[in-house]
PDB file of C-alpha atoms in Angstrom:
ATOM      1  CA  UNK R   8       0.064   0.064   0.099  1.00  0.00           C
ATOM      2  CA  UNK R   9       1.136   3.456  -0.691  1.00  0.00           C
ATOM      3  CA  UNK R  10       2.340   5.435   2.444  1.00  0.00           C
ATOM      4  CA  UNK R  11      -0.184   8.005   1.497  1.00  0.00           C
ATOM      5  CA  UNK R  12      -2.694   5.806   1.561  1.00  0.00           C
ATOM      6  CA  UNK R  13      -2.184   4.223   4.323  1.00  0.00           C
ATOM      7  CA  UNK R  14      -4.636   5.021   7.376  1.00  0.00           C
ATOM      8  CA  UNK R  15      -1.959   4.458   9.665  1.00  0.00           C
ATOM      9  CA  UNK R  16      -1.765   2.782  13.389  1.00  0.00           C
ATOM     10  CA  UNK R  17      -3.334   5.020  16.083  1.00  0.00           C
ATOM     11  CA  UNK R  18      -4.392   4.002  19.716  1.00  0.00           C
ATOM     12  CA  UNK R  19      -2.299   5.048  22.600  1.00  0.00           C
ATOM     13  CA  UNK R  20      -2.599   6.798  26.111  1.00  0.00           C
ATOM     14  CA  UNK R  21       0.007   6.654  28.103  1.00  0.00           C
ATOM     15  CA  UNK R  22      -0.184   8.769  31.499  1.00  0.00           C
ATOM     16  CA  UNK R  23       2.081   8.862  34.506  1.00  0.00           C
ATOM     17  CA  UNK R  24       1.271  10.824  37.374  1.00  0.00           C
ATOM     18  CA  UNK R  25       3.543  11.518  40.504  1.00  0.00           C
ATOM     19  CA  UNK R  26       2.386  12.103  43.895  1.00  0.00           C
ATOM     20  CA  UNK R  27       4.414  12.343  47.026  1.00  0.00           C
ATOM     21  CA  UNK R  28       6.758   9.150  46.680  1.00  0.00           C
ATOM     22  CA  UNK R  29       4.806   7.142  44.301  1.00  0.00           C
ATOM     23  CA  UNK R  30       4.411   7.366  40.374  1.00  0.00           C
ATOM     24  CA  UNK R  31       1.561   5.308  38.514  1.00  0.00           C
ATOM     25  CA  UNK R  32       2.156   5.030  34.848  1.00  0.00           C
ATOM     26  CA  UNK R  33      -1.022   4.011  33.001  1.00  0.00           C
ATOM     27  CA  UNK R  34      -1.501   2.791  29.341  1.00  0.00           C
ATOM     28  CA  UNK R  35      -4.984   1.827  27.756  1.00  0.00           C
ATOM     29  CA  UNK R  36      -5.418  -0.818  25.408  1.00  0.00           C
ATOM     30  CA  UNK R  37      -6.355   0.282  22.097  1.00  0.00           C
ATOM     31  CA  UNK R  38      -4.790  -0.492  18.675  1.00  0.00           C
ATOM     32  CA  UNK R  39      -6.708   1.000  15.621  1.00  0.00           C
ATOM     33  CA  UNK R  40      -5.628   1.044  11.969  1.00  0.00           C
ATOM     34  CA  UNK R  41      -7.610   3.813  10.482  1.00  0.00           C
ATOM     35  CA  UNK R  42     -11.336   3.782  11.731  1.00  0.00           C
ATOM     36  CA  UNK R  43     -10.952   0.344  13.170  1.00  0.00           C
ATOM     37  CA  UNK R  44     -10.020  -0.928  16.450  1.00  0.00           C
ATOM     38  CA  UNK R  45      -7.590  -4.049  16.016  1.00  0.00           C
ATOM     39  CA  UNK R  46      -6.947  -4.888  19.421  1.00  0.00           C
ATOM     40  CA  UNK R  47      -8.587  -3.197  22.251  1.00  0.00           C
ATOM     41  CA  UNK R  48      -6.428  -5.141  25.240  1.00  0.00           C
ATOM     42  CA  UNK R  49      -2.713  -4.405  24.357  1.00  0.00           C
ATOM     43  CA  UNK R  50      -0.382  -3.954  27.029  1.00  0.00           C
ATOM     44  CA  UNK R  51       1.800  -0.949  26.464  1.00  0.00           C
ATOM     45  CA  UNK R  52       3.004  -0.190  29.859  1.00  0.00           C
ATOM     46  CA  UNK R  53       5.881  -2.351  31.315  1.00  0.00           C
ATOM     47  CA  UNK R  54       8.095  -3.061  34.441  1.00  0.00           C
ATOM     48  CA  UNK R  55      11.689  -3.614  33.583  1.00  0.00           C
ATOM     49  CA  UNK R  56      14.237  -4.675  36.436  1.00  0.00           C
ATOM     50  CA  UNK R  57      18.101  -4.162  35.439  1.00  0.00           C
ATOM     51  CA  UNK R  58      20.753  -4.688  38.075  1.00  0.00           C
ATOM     52  CA  UNK R  59      18.094  -4.930  41.047  1.00  0.00           C
ATOM     53  CA  UNK R  60      16.385  -1.491  40.110  1.00  0.00           C
ATOM     54  CA  UNK R  61      13.028  -1.019  39.041  1.00  0.00           C
ATOM     55  CA  UNK R  62      11.776   0.952  36.038  1.00  0.00           C
ATOM     56  CA  UNK R  63       8.479   1.301  34.812  1.00  0.00           C
ATOM     57  CA  UNK R  64       8.068   2.376  31.084  1.00  0.00           C
ATOM     58  CA  UNK R  65       5.174   2.973  28.962  1.00  0.00           C
ATOM     59  CA  UNK R  66       5.161   3.536  25.027  1.00  0.00           C
ATOM     60  CA  UNK R  67       3.406   5.226  22.372  1.00  0.00           C
ATOM     61  CA  UNK R  68       3.633   4.382  18.652  1.00  0.00           C
ATOM     62  CA  UNK R  69       4.912   1.706  16.894  1.00  0.00           C
ATOM     63  CA  UNK R  70       5.149  -1.605  19.157  1.00  0.00           C
ATOM     64  CA  UNK R  71       8.215  -2.823  17.603  1.00  0.00           C
ATOM     65  CA  UNK R  72       9.947   0.634  17.542  1.00  0.00           C
ATOM     66  CA  UNK R  73       8.803   0.501  21.242  1.00  0.00           C
ATOM     67  CA  UNK R  74      10.287  -2.726  22.113  1.00  0.00           C
ATOM     68  CA  UNK R  75      13.341  -1.986  20.294  1.00  0.00           C
ATOM     69  CA  UNK R  76      13.852   1.318  22.610  1.00  0.00           C
ATOM     70  CA  UNK R  77      12.975  -0.513  25.643  1.00  0.00           C
ATOM     71  CA  UNK R  78      15.587  -3.187  24.889  1.00  0.00           C
ATOM     72  CA  UNK R  79      18.142  -0.278  24.292  1.00  0.00           C
ATOM     73  CA  UNK R  80      17.115   1.475  27.273  1.00  0.00           C
ATOM     74  CA  UNK R  81      17.927  -1.941  29.463  1.00  0.00           C
ATOM     75  CA  UNK R  82      20.928  -2.119  27.974  1.00  0.00           C
ATOM     76  CA  UNK R  83      21.987   1.479  28.956  1.00  0.00           C
ATOM     77  CA  UNK R  84      20.503   0.768  32.873  1.00  0.00           C
ATOM     78  CA  UNK R  85      22.677  -2.080  32.876  1.00  0.00           C
ATOM     79  CA  UNK R  86      25.669   0.328  31.834  1.00  0.00           C
ATOM     80  CA  UNK R  87      24.593   2.712  34.212  1.00  0.00           C
ATOM     81  CA  UNK R  88      22.858   1.166  36.879  1.00  0.00           C
ATOM     82  CA  UNK R  89      20.466   3.126  39.263  1.00  0.00           C
ATOM     83  CA  UNK R  90      20.679   6.110  36.889  1.00  0.00           C
ATOM     84  CA  UNK R  91      17.790   6.701  34.737  1.00  0.00           C
ATOM     85  CA  UNK R  92      18.636  10.011  33.781  1.00  0.00           C
ATOM     86  CA  UNK R  93      21.981   8.950  32.409  1.00  0.00           C
ATOM     87  CA  UNK R  94      20.636   6.157  30.661  1.00  0.00           C
ATOM     88  CA  UNK R  95      17.722   8.375  28.947  1.00  0.00           C
ATOM     89  CA  UNK R  96      20.106  10.728  27.742  1.00  0.00           C
ATOM     90  CA  UNK R  97      22.102   8.179  26.416  1.00  0.00           C
ATOM     91  CA  UNK R  98      19.327   6.528  24.469  1.00  0.00           C
ATOM     92  CA  UNK R  99      18.067   9.743  23.260  1.00  0.00           C
ATOM     93  CA  UNK R 100      21.478  10.622  21.776  1.00  0.00           C
ATOM     94  CA  UNK R 101      21.771   7.071  19.990  1.00  0.00           C
ATOM     95  CA  UNK R 102      17.904   7.163  18.986  1.00  0.00           C
ATOM     96  CA  UNK R 103      18.639  10.954  17.013  1.00  0.00           C
ATOM     97  CA  UNK R 104      22.339   9.726  15.720  1.00  0.00           C
ATOM     98  CA  UNK R 105      22.237   6.239  15.094  1.00  0.00           C
ATOM     99  CA  UNK R 106      20.820   5.722  10.808  1.00  0.00           C
ATOM    100  CA  UNK R 107      18.863   2.814  11.842  1.00  0.00           C
ATOM    101  CA  UNK R 108      17.214   4.315  15.311  1.00  0.00           C
ATOM    102  CA  UNK R 109      16.515   7.456  13.770  1.00  0.00           C
ATOM    103  CA  UNK R 110      13.542   5.694  11.923  1.00  0.00           C
ATOM    104  CA  UNK R 111      11.527   4.744  14.852  1.00  0.00           C
ATOM    105  CA  UNK R 112       8.355   5.768  15.661  1.00  0.00           C
ATOM    106  CA  UNK R 113       7.661   5.631  19.087  1.00  0.00           C
ATOM    107  CA  UNK R 114       7.800   7.637  22.489  1.00  0.00           C
ATOM    108  CA  UNK R 115       8.656   6.659  25.993  1.00  0.00           C
ATOM    109  CA  UNK R 116       7.684   7.495  29.525  1.00  0.00           C
ATOM    110  CA  UNK R 117       9.913   6.384  32.117  1.00  0.00           C
ATOM    111  CA  UNK R 118      10.298   6.152  35.834  1.00  0.00           C
ATOM    112  CA  UNK R 119      11.901   4.733  38.786  1.00  0.00           C
ATOM    113  CA  UNK R 120       9.917   6.487  41.103  1.00  0.00           C
ATOM    114  CA  UNK R 121      12.270   9.102  42.097  1.00  0.00           C
ATOM    115  CA  UNK R 122      12.816  10.638  38.485  1.00  0.00           C
ATOM    116  CA  UNK R 123      10.164  10.915  35.929  1.00  0.00           C
ATOM    117  CA  UNK R 124      10.994  11.314  31.690  1.00  0.00           C
ATOM    118  CA  UNK R 125       9.325  11.400  28.744  1.00  0.00           C
ATOM    119  CA  UNK R 126      11.802  10.452  25.673  1.00  0.00           C
ATOM    120  CA  UNK R 127      11.576  11.408  21.951  1.00  0.00           C
ATOM    121  CA  UNK R 128      13.357  10.673  18.901  1.00  0.00           C
ATOM    122  CA  UNK R 129      13.992  14.127  18.540  1.00  0.00           C
ATOM    123  CA  UNK R 130      16.783  13.901  20.901  1.00  0.00           C
ATOM    124  CA  UNK R 131      14.484  15.406  23.907  1.00  0.00           C
ATOM    125  CA  UNK R 132      14.384  13.988  27.441  1.00  0.00           C
ATOM    126  CA  UNK R 133      11.925  15.733  29.221  1.00  0.00           C
ATOM    127  CA  UNK R 134      11.175  15.951  33.104  1.00  0.00           C
ATOM    128  CA  UNK R 135       7.346  17.363  32.822  1.00  0.00           C
ATOM    129  CA  UNK R 136       6.151  19.940  35.030  1.00  0.00           C
ATOM    130  CA  UNK R 137       3.355  19.275  37.258  1.00  0.00           C
ATOM    131  CA  UNK R 138       4.110  15.673  38.044  1.00  0.00           C
ATOM    132  CA  UNK R 139       2.197  14.631  35.400  1.00  0.00           C
ATOM    133  CA  UNK R 140       3.214  13.472  31.399  1.00  0.00           C
ATOM    134  CA  UNK R 141       1.391  11.783  29.212  1.00  0.00           C
ATOM    135  CA  UNK R 142       1.938  10.746  25.183  1.00  0.00           C
ATOM    136  CA  UNK R 143       0.117   8.883  22.519  1.00  0.00           C
ATOM    137  CA  UNK R 144      -3.129   9.848  20.728  1.00  0.00           C
ATOM    138  CA  UNK R 145      -5.184  10.748  23.549  1.00  0.00           C
ATOM    139  CA  UNK R 146      -1.958  12.101  25.374  1.00  0.00           C
ATOM    140  CA  UNK R 147      -3.313  15.596  25.742  1.00  0.00           C
ATOM    141  CA  UNK R 148      -6.791  14.841  26.737  1.00  0.00           C
ATOM    142  CA  UNK R 149      -5.270  12.273  29.817  1.00  0.00           C
ATOM    143  CA  UNK R 150      -2.772  15.494  30.350  1.00  0.00           C
ATOM    144  CA  UNK R 151      -5.273  17.899  30.759  1.00  0.00           C
ATOM    145  CA  UNK R 152      -7.696  15.876  32.936  1.00  0.00           C
ATOM    146  CA  UNK R 153      -4.693  14.877  35.214  1.00  0.00           C
ATOM    147  CA  UNK R 154      -3.700  17.940  35.755  1.00  0.00           C
ATOM    148  CA  UNK R 155      -7.116  19.404  36.775  1.00  0.00           C
ATOM    149  CA  UNK R 156      -7.184  16.093  39.292  1.00  0.00           C
ATOM    150  CA  UNK R 157      -4.148  17.369  40.702  1.00  0.00           C
ATOM    151  CA  UNK R 158      -5.847  19.901  42.628  1.00  0.00           C
ATOM    152  CA  UNK R 159      -7.657  17.086  44.516  1.00  0.00           C
ATOM    153  CA  UNK R 160      -6.622  15.085  47.510  1.00  0.00           C
ATOM    154  CA  UNK R 161      -6.846  11.827  45.384  1.00  0.00           C
ATOM    155  CA  UNK R 162      -3.923   9.663  45.285  1.00  0.00           C
ATOM    156  CA  UNK R 163      -1.728   8.874  41.943  1.00  0.00           C
ATOM    157  CA  UNK R 164      -3.852   5.715  40.861  1.00  0.00           C
ATOM    158  CA  UNK R 165      -7.180   7.435  41.053  1.00  0.00           C
ATOM    159  CA  UNK R 166      -6.022  10.483  39.279  1.00  0.00           C
ATOM    160  CA  UNK R 167      -4.358   8.707  36.432  1.00  0.00           C
ATOM    161  CA  UNK R 168      -7.825   5.926  36.135  1.00  0.00           C
ATOM    162  CA  UNK R 169     -10.153   9.117  36.078  1.00  0.00           C
ATOM    163  CA  UNK R 170      -7.972  10.921  33.318  1.00  0.00           C
ATOM    164  CA  UNK R 171      -7.785   8.020  31.408  1.00  0.00           C
ATOM    165  CA  UNK R 172     -11.520   7.503  31.581  1.00  0.00           C
ATOM    166  CA  UNK R 173     -12.093  10.901  30.537  1.00  0.00           C
ATOM    167  CA  UNK R 174      -9.573  10.640  27.693  1.00  0.00           C
ATOM    168  CA  UNK R 175     -11.371   7.471  26.584  1.00  0.00           C
ATOM    169  CA  UNK R 176     -14.387   9.273  26.425  1.00  0.00           C
ATOM    170  CA  UNK R 177     -13.004  11.979  24.278  1.00  0.00           C
ATOM    171  CA  UNK R 178     -10.710  10.224  22.022  1.00  0.00           C
ATOM    172  CA  UNK R 179     -11.954   7.737  19.762  1.00  0.00           C
ATOM    173  CA  UNK R 180      -8.474   6.086  19.916  1.00  0.00           C
ATOM    174  CA  UNK R 181      -8.634   5.439  23.574  1.00  0.00           C
ATOM    175  CA  UNK R 182     -10.225   2.674  25.667  1.00  0.00           C
ATOM    176  CA  UNK R 183     -10.832   2.141  28.985  1.00  0.00           C
ATOM    177  CA  UNK R 184      -8.535  -1.354  29.239  1.00  0.00           C
ATOM    178  CA  UNK R 185      -5.991   0.036  31.485  1.00  0.00           C
ATOM    179  CA  UNK R 186      -2.705  -1.288  32.415  1.00  0.00           C
ATOM    180  CA  UNK R 187      -1.475   0.427  35.776  1.00  0.00           C
ATOM    181  CA  UNK R 188       1.897  -0.285  37.157  1.00  0.00           C
ATOM    182  CA  UNK R 189       2.650   1.949  40.350  1.00  0.00           C
ATOM    183  CA  UNK R 190       6.601   2.665  41.651  1.00  0.00           C
ATOM    184  CA  UNK R 191       7.716   4.307  44.667  1.00  0.00           C
ATOM    185  CA  UNK R 192      11.448   5.835  45.361  1.00  0.00           C
TER     186      UNK R 192
END
């Protein structure tokens, strides 16, 4: 199929909420091809354990590309145990500079419970403001909802679940089948 006629894959919303010593990463399960839902129960949030250190990662974009990036992140974490910021910066450098990696179409949210980052193929390693980060098709909806809910006394998981429900009500590429992982400092 010609690239301009290919309807494109859509259907990911990943949200991370930090409150106190806890970070929750939630991801919906929808994968769509054009106007068709291909799968409603995809698992786009993963827990990694490298050298005794735990990291939670959520991805948006091409699944194969995201898994390639997660494998690279694990290697970076093995080279710099317990140094998430360094591993993320090294991954972003490779992603931007490497001929093969620069064509990967995905974004990542990663956290070790202390730090929270969004990593992009443009070489960005962003630490979000307001303790909330979101990526994917419904990311802006989930981000807005979560930022509004941060003014309440809700815990991070409740904020994430409610914000994802709001995003699923608005974005046709987001559903309510959530994978939720929590991690503490």
